Each structure stands twice: as structure tokens, then as C-alpha cells.
PDB file of C-alpha atoms in Angstrom:
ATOM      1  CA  UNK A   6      80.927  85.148 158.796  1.00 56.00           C
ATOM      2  CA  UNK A   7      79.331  88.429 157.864  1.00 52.00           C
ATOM      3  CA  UNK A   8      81.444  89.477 160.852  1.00 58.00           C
ATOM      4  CA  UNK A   9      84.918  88.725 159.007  1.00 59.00           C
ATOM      5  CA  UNK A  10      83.831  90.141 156.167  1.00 61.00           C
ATOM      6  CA  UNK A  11      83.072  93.239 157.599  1.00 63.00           C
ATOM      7  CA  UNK A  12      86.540  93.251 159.361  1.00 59.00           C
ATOM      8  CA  UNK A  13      88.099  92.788 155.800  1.00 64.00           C
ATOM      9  CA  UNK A  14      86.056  95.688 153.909  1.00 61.00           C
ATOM     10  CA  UNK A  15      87.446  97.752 156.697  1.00 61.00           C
ATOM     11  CA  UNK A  16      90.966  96.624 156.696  1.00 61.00           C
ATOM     12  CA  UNK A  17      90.778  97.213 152.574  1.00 59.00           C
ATOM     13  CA  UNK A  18      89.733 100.749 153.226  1.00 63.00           C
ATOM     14  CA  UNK A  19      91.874 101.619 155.900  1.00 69.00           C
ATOM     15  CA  UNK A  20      94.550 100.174 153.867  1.00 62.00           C
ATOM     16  CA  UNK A  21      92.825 102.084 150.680  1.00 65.00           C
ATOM     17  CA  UNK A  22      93.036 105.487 152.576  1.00 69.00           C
ATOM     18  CA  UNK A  23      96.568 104.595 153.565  1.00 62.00           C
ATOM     19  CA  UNK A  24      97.969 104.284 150.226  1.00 61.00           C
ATOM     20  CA  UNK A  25      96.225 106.815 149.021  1.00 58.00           C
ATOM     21  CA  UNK A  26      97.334 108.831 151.360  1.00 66.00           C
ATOM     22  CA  UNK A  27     100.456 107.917 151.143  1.00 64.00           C
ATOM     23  CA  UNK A  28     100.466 108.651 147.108  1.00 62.00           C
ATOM     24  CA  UNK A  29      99.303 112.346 147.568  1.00 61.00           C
ATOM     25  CA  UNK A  30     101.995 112.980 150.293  1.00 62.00           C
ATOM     26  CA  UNK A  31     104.762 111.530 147.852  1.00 63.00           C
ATOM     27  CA  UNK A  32     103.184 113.002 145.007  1.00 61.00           C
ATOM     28  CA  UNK A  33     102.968 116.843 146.752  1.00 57.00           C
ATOM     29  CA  UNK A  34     106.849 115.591 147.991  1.00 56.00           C
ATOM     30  CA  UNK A  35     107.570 115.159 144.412  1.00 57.00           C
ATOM     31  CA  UNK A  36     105.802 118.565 143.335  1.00 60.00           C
ATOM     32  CA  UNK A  37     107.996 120.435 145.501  1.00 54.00           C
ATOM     33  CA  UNK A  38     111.248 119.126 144.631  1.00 52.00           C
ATOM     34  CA  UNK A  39     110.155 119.682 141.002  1.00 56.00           C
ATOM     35  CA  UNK A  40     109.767 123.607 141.890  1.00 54.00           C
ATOM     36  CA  UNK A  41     113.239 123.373 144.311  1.00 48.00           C
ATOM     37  CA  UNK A  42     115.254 122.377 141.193  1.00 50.00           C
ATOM     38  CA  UNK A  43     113.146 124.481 138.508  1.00 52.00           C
ATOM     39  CA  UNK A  44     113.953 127.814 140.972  1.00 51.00           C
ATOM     40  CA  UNK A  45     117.259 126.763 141.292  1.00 44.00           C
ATOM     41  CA  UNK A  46     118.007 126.214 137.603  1.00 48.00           C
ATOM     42  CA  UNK A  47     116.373 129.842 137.305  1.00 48.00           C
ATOM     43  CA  UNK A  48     118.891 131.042 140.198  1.00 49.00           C
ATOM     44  CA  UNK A  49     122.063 129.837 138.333  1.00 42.00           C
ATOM     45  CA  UNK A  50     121.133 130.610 134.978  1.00 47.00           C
ATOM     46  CA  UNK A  51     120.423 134.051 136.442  1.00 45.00           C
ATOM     47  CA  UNK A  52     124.224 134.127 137.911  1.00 44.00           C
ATOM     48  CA  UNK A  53     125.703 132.728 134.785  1.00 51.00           C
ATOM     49  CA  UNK A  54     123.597 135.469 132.623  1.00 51.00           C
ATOM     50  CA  UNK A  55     125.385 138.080 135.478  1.00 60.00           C
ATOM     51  CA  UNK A  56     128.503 137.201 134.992  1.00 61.00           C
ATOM     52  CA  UNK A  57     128.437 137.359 131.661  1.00 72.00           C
ATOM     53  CA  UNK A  58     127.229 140.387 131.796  1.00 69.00           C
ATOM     54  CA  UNK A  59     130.036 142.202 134.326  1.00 75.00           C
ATOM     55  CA  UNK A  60     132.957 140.250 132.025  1.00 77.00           C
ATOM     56  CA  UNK A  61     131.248 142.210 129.142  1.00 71.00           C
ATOM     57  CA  UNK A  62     131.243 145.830 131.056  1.00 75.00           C
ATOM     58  CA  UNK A  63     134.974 145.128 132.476  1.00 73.00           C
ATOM     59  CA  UNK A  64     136.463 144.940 129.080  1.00 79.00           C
ATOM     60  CA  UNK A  65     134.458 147.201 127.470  1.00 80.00           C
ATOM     61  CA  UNK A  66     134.824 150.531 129.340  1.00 80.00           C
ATOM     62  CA  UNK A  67     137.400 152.287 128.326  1.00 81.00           C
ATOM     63  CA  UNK A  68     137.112 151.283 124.849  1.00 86.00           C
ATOM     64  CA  UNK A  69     137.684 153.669 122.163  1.00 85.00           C
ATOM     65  CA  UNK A  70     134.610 153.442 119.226  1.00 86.00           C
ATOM     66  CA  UNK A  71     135.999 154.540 115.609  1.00 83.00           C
ATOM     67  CA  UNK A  72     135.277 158.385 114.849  1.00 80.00           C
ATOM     68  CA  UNK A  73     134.639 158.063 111.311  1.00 83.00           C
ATOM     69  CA  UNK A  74     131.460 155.534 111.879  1.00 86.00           C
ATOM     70  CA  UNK A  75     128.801 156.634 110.248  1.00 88.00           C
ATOM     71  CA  UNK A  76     125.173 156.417 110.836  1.00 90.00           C
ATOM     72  CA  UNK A  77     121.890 156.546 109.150  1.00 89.00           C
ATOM     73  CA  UNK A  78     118.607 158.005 110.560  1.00 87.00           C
ATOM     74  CA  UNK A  79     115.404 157.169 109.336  1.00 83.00           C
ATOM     75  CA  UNK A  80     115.261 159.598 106.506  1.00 85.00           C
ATOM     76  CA  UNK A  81     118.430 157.847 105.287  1.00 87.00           C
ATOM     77  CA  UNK A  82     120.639 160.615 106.097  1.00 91.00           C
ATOM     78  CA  UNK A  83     123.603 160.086 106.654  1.00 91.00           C
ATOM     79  CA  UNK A  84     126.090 161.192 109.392  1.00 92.00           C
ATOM     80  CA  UNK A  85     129.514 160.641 111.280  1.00 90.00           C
ATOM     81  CA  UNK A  86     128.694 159.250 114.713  1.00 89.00           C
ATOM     82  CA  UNK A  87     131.268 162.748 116.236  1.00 89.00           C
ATOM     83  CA  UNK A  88     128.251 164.518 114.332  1.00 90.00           C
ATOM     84  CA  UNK A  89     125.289 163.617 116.375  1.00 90.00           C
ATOM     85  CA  UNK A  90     126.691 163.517 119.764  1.00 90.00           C
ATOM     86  CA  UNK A  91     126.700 166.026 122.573  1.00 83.00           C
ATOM     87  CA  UNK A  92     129.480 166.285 125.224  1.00 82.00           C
ATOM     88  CA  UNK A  93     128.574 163.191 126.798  1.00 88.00           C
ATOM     89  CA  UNK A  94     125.198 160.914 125.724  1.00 92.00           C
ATOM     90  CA  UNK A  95     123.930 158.076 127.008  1.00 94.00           C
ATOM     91  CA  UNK A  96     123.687 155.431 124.181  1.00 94.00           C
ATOM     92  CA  UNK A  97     121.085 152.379 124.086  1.00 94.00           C
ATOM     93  CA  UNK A  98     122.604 149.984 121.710  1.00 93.00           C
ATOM     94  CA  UNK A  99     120.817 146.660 120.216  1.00 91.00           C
ATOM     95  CA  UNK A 100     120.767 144.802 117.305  1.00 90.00           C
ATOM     96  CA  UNK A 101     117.548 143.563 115.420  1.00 88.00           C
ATOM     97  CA  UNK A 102     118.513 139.808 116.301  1.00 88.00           C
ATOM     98  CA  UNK A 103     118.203 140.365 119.816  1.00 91.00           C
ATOM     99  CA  UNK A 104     115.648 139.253 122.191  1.00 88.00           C
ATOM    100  CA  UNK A 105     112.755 141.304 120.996  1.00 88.00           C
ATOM    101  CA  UNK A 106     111.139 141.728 124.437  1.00 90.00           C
ATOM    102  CA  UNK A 107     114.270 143.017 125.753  1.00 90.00           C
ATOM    103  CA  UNK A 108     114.728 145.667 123.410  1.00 90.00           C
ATOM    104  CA  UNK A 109     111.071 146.815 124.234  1.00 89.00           C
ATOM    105  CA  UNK A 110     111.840 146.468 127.650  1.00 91.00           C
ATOM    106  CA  UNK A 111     114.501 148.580 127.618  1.00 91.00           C
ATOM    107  CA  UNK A 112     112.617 151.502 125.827  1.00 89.00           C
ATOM    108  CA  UNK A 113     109.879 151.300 128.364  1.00 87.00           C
ATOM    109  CA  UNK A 114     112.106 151.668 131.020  1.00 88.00           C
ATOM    110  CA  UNK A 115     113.765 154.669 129.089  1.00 86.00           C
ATOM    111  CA  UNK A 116     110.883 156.279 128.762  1.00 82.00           C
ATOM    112  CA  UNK A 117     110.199 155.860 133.046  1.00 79.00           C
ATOM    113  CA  UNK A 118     113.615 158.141 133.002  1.00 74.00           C
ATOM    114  CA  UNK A 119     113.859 160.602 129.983  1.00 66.00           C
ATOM    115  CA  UNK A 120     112.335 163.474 131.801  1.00 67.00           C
ATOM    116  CA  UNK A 121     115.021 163.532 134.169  1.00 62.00           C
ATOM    117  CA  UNK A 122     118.030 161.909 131.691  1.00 66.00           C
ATOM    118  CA  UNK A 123     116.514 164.689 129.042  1.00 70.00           C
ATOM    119  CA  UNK A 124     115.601 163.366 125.636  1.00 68.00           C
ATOM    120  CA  UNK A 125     118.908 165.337 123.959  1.00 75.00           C
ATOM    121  CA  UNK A 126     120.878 163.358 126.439  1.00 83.00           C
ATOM    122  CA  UNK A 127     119.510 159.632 124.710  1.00 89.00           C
ATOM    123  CA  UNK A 128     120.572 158.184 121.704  1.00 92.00           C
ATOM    124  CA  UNK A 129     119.416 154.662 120.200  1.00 92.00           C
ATOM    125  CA  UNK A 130     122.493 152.787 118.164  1.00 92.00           C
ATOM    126  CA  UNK A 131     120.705 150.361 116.308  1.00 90.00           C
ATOM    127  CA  UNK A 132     122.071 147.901 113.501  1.00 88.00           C
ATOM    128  CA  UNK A 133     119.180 146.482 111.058  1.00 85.00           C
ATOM    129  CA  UNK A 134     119.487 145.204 107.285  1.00 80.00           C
ATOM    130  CA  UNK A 135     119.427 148.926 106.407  1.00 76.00           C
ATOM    131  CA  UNK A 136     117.474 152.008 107.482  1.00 74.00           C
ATOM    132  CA  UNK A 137     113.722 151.019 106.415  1.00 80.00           C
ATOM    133  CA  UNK A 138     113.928 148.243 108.367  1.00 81.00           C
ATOM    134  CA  UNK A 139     115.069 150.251 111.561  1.00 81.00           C
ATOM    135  CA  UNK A 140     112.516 152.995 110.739  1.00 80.00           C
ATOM    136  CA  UNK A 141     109.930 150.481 110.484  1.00 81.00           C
ATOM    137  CA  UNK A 142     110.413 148.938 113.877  1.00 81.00           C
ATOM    138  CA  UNK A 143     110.975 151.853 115.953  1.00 78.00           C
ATOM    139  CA  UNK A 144     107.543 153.587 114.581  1.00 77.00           C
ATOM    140  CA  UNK A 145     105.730 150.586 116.239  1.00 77.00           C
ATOM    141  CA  UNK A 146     107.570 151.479 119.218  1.00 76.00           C
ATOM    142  CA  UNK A 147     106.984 155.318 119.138  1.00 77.00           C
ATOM    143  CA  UNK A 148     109.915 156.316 120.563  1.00 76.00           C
ATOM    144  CA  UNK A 149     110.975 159.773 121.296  1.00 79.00           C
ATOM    145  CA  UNK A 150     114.539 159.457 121.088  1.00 81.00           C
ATOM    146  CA  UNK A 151     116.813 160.270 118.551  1.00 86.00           C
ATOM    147  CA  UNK A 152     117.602 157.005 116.276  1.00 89.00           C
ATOM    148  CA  UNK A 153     120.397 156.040 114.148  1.00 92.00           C
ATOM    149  CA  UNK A 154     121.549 152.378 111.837  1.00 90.00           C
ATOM    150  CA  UNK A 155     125.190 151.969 112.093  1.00 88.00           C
ATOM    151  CA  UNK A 156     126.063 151.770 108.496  1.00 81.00           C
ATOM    152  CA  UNK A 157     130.035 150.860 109.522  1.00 71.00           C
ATOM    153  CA  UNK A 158     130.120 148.876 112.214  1.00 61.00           C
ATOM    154  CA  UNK A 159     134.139 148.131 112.765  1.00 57.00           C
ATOM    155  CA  UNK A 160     134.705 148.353 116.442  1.00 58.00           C
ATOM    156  CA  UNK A 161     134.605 145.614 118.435  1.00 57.00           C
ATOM    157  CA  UNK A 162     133.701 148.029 121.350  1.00 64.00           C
ATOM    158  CA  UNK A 163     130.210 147.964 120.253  1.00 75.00           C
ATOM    159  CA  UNK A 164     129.640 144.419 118.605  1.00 79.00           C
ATOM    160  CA  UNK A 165     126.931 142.587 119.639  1.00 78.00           C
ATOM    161  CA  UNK A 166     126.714 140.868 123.159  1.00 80.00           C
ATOM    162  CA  UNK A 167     123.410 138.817 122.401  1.00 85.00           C
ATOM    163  CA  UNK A 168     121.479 141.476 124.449  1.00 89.00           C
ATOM    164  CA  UNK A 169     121.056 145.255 123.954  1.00 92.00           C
ATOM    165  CA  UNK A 170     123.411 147.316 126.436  1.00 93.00           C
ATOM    166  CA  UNK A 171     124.237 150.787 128.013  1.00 95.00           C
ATOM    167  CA  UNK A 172     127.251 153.005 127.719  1.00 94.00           C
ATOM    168  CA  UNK A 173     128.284 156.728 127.717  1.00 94.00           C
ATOM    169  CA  UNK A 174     130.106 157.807 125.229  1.00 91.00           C
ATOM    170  CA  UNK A 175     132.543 161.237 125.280  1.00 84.00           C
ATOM    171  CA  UNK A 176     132.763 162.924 122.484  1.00 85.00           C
ATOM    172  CA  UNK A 177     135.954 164.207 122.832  1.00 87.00           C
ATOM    173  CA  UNK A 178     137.981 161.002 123.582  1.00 88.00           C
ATOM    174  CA  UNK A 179     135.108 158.411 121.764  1.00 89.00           C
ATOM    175  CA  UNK A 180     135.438 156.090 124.620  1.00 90.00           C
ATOM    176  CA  UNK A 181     132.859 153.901 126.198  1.00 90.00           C
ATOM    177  CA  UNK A 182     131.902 154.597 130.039  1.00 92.00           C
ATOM    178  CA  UNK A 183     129.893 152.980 132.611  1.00 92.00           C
ATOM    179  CA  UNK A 184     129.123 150.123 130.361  1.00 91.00           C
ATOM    180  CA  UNK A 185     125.770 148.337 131.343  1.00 93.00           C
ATOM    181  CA  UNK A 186     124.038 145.024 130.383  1.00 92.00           C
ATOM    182  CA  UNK A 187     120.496 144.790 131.654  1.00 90.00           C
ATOM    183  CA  UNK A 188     119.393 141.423 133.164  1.00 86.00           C
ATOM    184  CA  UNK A 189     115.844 140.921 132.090  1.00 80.00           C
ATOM    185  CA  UNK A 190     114.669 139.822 135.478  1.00 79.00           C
ATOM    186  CA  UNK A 191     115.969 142.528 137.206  1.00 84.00           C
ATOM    187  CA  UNK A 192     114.551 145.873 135.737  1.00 87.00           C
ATOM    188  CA  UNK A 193     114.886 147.205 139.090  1.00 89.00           C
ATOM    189  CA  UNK A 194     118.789 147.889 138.871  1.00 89.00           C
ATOM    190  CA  UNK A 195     118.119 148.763 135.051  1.00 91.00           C
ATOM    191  CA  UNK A 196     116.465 152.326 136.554  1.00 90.00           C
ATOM    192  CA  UNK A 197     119.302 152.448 139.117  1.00 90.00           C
ATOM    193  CA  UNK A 198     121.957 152.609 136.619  1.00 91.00           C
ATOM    194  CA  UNK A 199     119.660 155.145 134.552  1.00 91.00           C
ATOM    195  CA  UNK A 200     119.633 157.369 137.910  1.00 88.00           C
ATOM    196  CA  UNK A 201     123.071 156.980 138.656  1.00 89.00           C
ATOM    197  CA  UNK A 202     123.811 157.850 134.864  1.00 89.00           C
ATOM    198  CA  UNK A 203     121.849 161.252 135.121  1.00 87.00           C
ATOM    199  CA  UNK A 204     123.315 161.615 138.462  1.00 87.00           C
ATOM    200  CA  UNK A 205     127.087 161.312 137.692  1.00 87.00           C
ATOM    201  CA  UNK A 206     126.731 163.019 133.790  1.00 86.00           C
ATOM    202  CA  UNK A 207     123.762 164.755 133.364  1.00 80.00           C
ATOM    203  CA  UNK A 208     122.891 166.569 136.538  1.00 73.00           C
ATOM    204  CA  UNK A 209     124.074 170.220 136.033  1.00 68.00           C
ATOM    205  CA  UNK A 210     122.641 170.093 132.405  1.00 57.00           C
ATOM    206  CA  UNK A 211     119.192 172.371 132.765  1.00 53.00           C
TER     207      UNK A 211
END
């Protein structure tokens, strides 16, 4: 008898260990399918963000931007947008209902390049409720570059894209060039473009 019994304890436990090994294999099975489909919803959202992103710098370059904008700094004084620009300046331009950490990505990755882009070269196109409320957020950011509110906004060329964006803008035909939307993921072609910016504009400029 004690014999039988001690055959059946051992058949529960092997069976026991079985199962539960079983449930830890299916489980860990289960884990890593959860992580396959979580990556790949990551990948394509990534791809949709992309393409997005390249329809949005195909049909804006080229774009002309209106010559009598005008623009506030953050001193409230006011300017046309022809007044403030150089020959050709690079132009960061966001609006305050945009992703917050992508803004301040962007300036930190400004910042990695303005020695070489120079500072004169970088201007910050903003659009807040009015000027306080620009001059307000960039002093928490303590930015070095020049700053203006668009108090006009009436081109299409520059509306907002749901994401702050590149361009270079000539002054002498106002047109947008080498348009740029950052993906957040990818800050790595972010300082590309910047280098390829200075390289192609700002290069001969001591």
C-alpha cells in the first residue's frame, strides 16, 4: 500500500513540475510575442510618422513665406520678418501646442551645433498667445538664439505640422529650402541635417 502511494505522490509531482513547467514556457512564449508586436507597432508608427514627415518637406520647399509678416521679440518690438534675416538663416519653427519635449529637444540639439552653424545664422519662429507668453518659455530654456512670435501668420508655408520643423529661408526670394521634420527617435539624423545645413549654406561665412 504505502508502496502505491508513494508511486502516486510521485506521479502528482512529476505531473506538478510538468505543468508547471509547461505554464512558464507558454507564459515566457507569451511574453515575447507581447514585445514582437509592441516593437513592431513602434516600427510602423515610426514609418507612418516618416512619411508624414517627407510628404510635409516635398511640398513645402520651394514655398514662398509672405514678406510683410511681422514678428515680435520679447521686448514686444516689433518687426517685418525681411528685417531680421540675413542672406540665408536657418529657421527652427514650433508652435506652443506642440509636443513640449520635442521642442526642448530640438534646442538641445541646436545648441550641440551653434558653434559651427554660428548663432547669427539661427533664428527661432515661434507662435504663442502673444509675446509674454513666448518670452516666458524660452527664459526657462535659456536659449541663445535670436527669438521672434509671429504676430501674422498667413502662409500656409509655415502653418503648423503638429511638430516643430527646419527650413532655410532666402531673403531675397522668401522661399523655404531644405525643409526638415525631426523624428523624435532619431536625433541622430536631426545633427546630420544641422551639418549638412552649415555645410551647403553656411560654410564660407567666418
Amino acid at each position: 500500500m504505502k508502496h502505491y502511494l508513494i508511486l502516486i505522490l510521485l506521479l502528482v509531482s512529476i505531473g506538478m513540475i510538468y505543468f508547471a513547467t509547461r505554464y512558464y514556457q507558454i507564459n515566457g512564449i507569451q511574453k515575447h510575442m507581447i514585445n514582437a508586436i509592441e516593437e513592431y507597432s513602434q516600427r510602423l508608427s515610426l514609418l507612418k510618422s516618416s512619411d508624414n514627415n517627407r510628404m510635409h518637406e516635398f511640398t513645402k520647399n520651394g514655398m514662398l513665406i509672405n514678406s510683410d509678416m511681422t514678428v515680435s521679440d520679447a521686448q514686444n518690438n516689433i518687426y517685418k520678418l525681411t528685417d531680421i534675416l540675413s542672406e540665408n538663416n536657418l529657421i527652427l519653427r514650433y508652435f506652443e501646442n506642440n509636443c513640449n519635449t520635442c521642442i526642448v529637444e530640438q534646442f538641445n540639439l541646436l545648441k550641440t551645433c551653434s558653434d559651427s552653424l554660428k548663432l547669427r545664422n539661427i533664428i527661432i519662429l515661434a507662435t504663442h498667445e502673444n509675446y509674454i507668453q513666448m518670452s516666458r518659455y524660452l527664459k526657462t530654456c535659456h536659449l541663445p538664439y535670436k527669438a521672434f512670435n509671429i504676430n501674422n501668420e498667413s502662409s500656409l508655408s509655415i502653418e503648423d505640422i503638429g511638430a516643430p520643423y527646419y527650413f532655410v529661408i532666402d531673403k531675397k526670394s522668401m522661399r523655404i529650402n531644405d525643409m526638415f521634420v525631426p523624428a523624435k527617435a532619431l536625433p541622430d539624423l536631426t545633427i546630420k541635417y544641422l551639418n549638412s545645413v552649415k555645410m551647403k549654406y553656411f560654410s564660407n561665412i567666418p
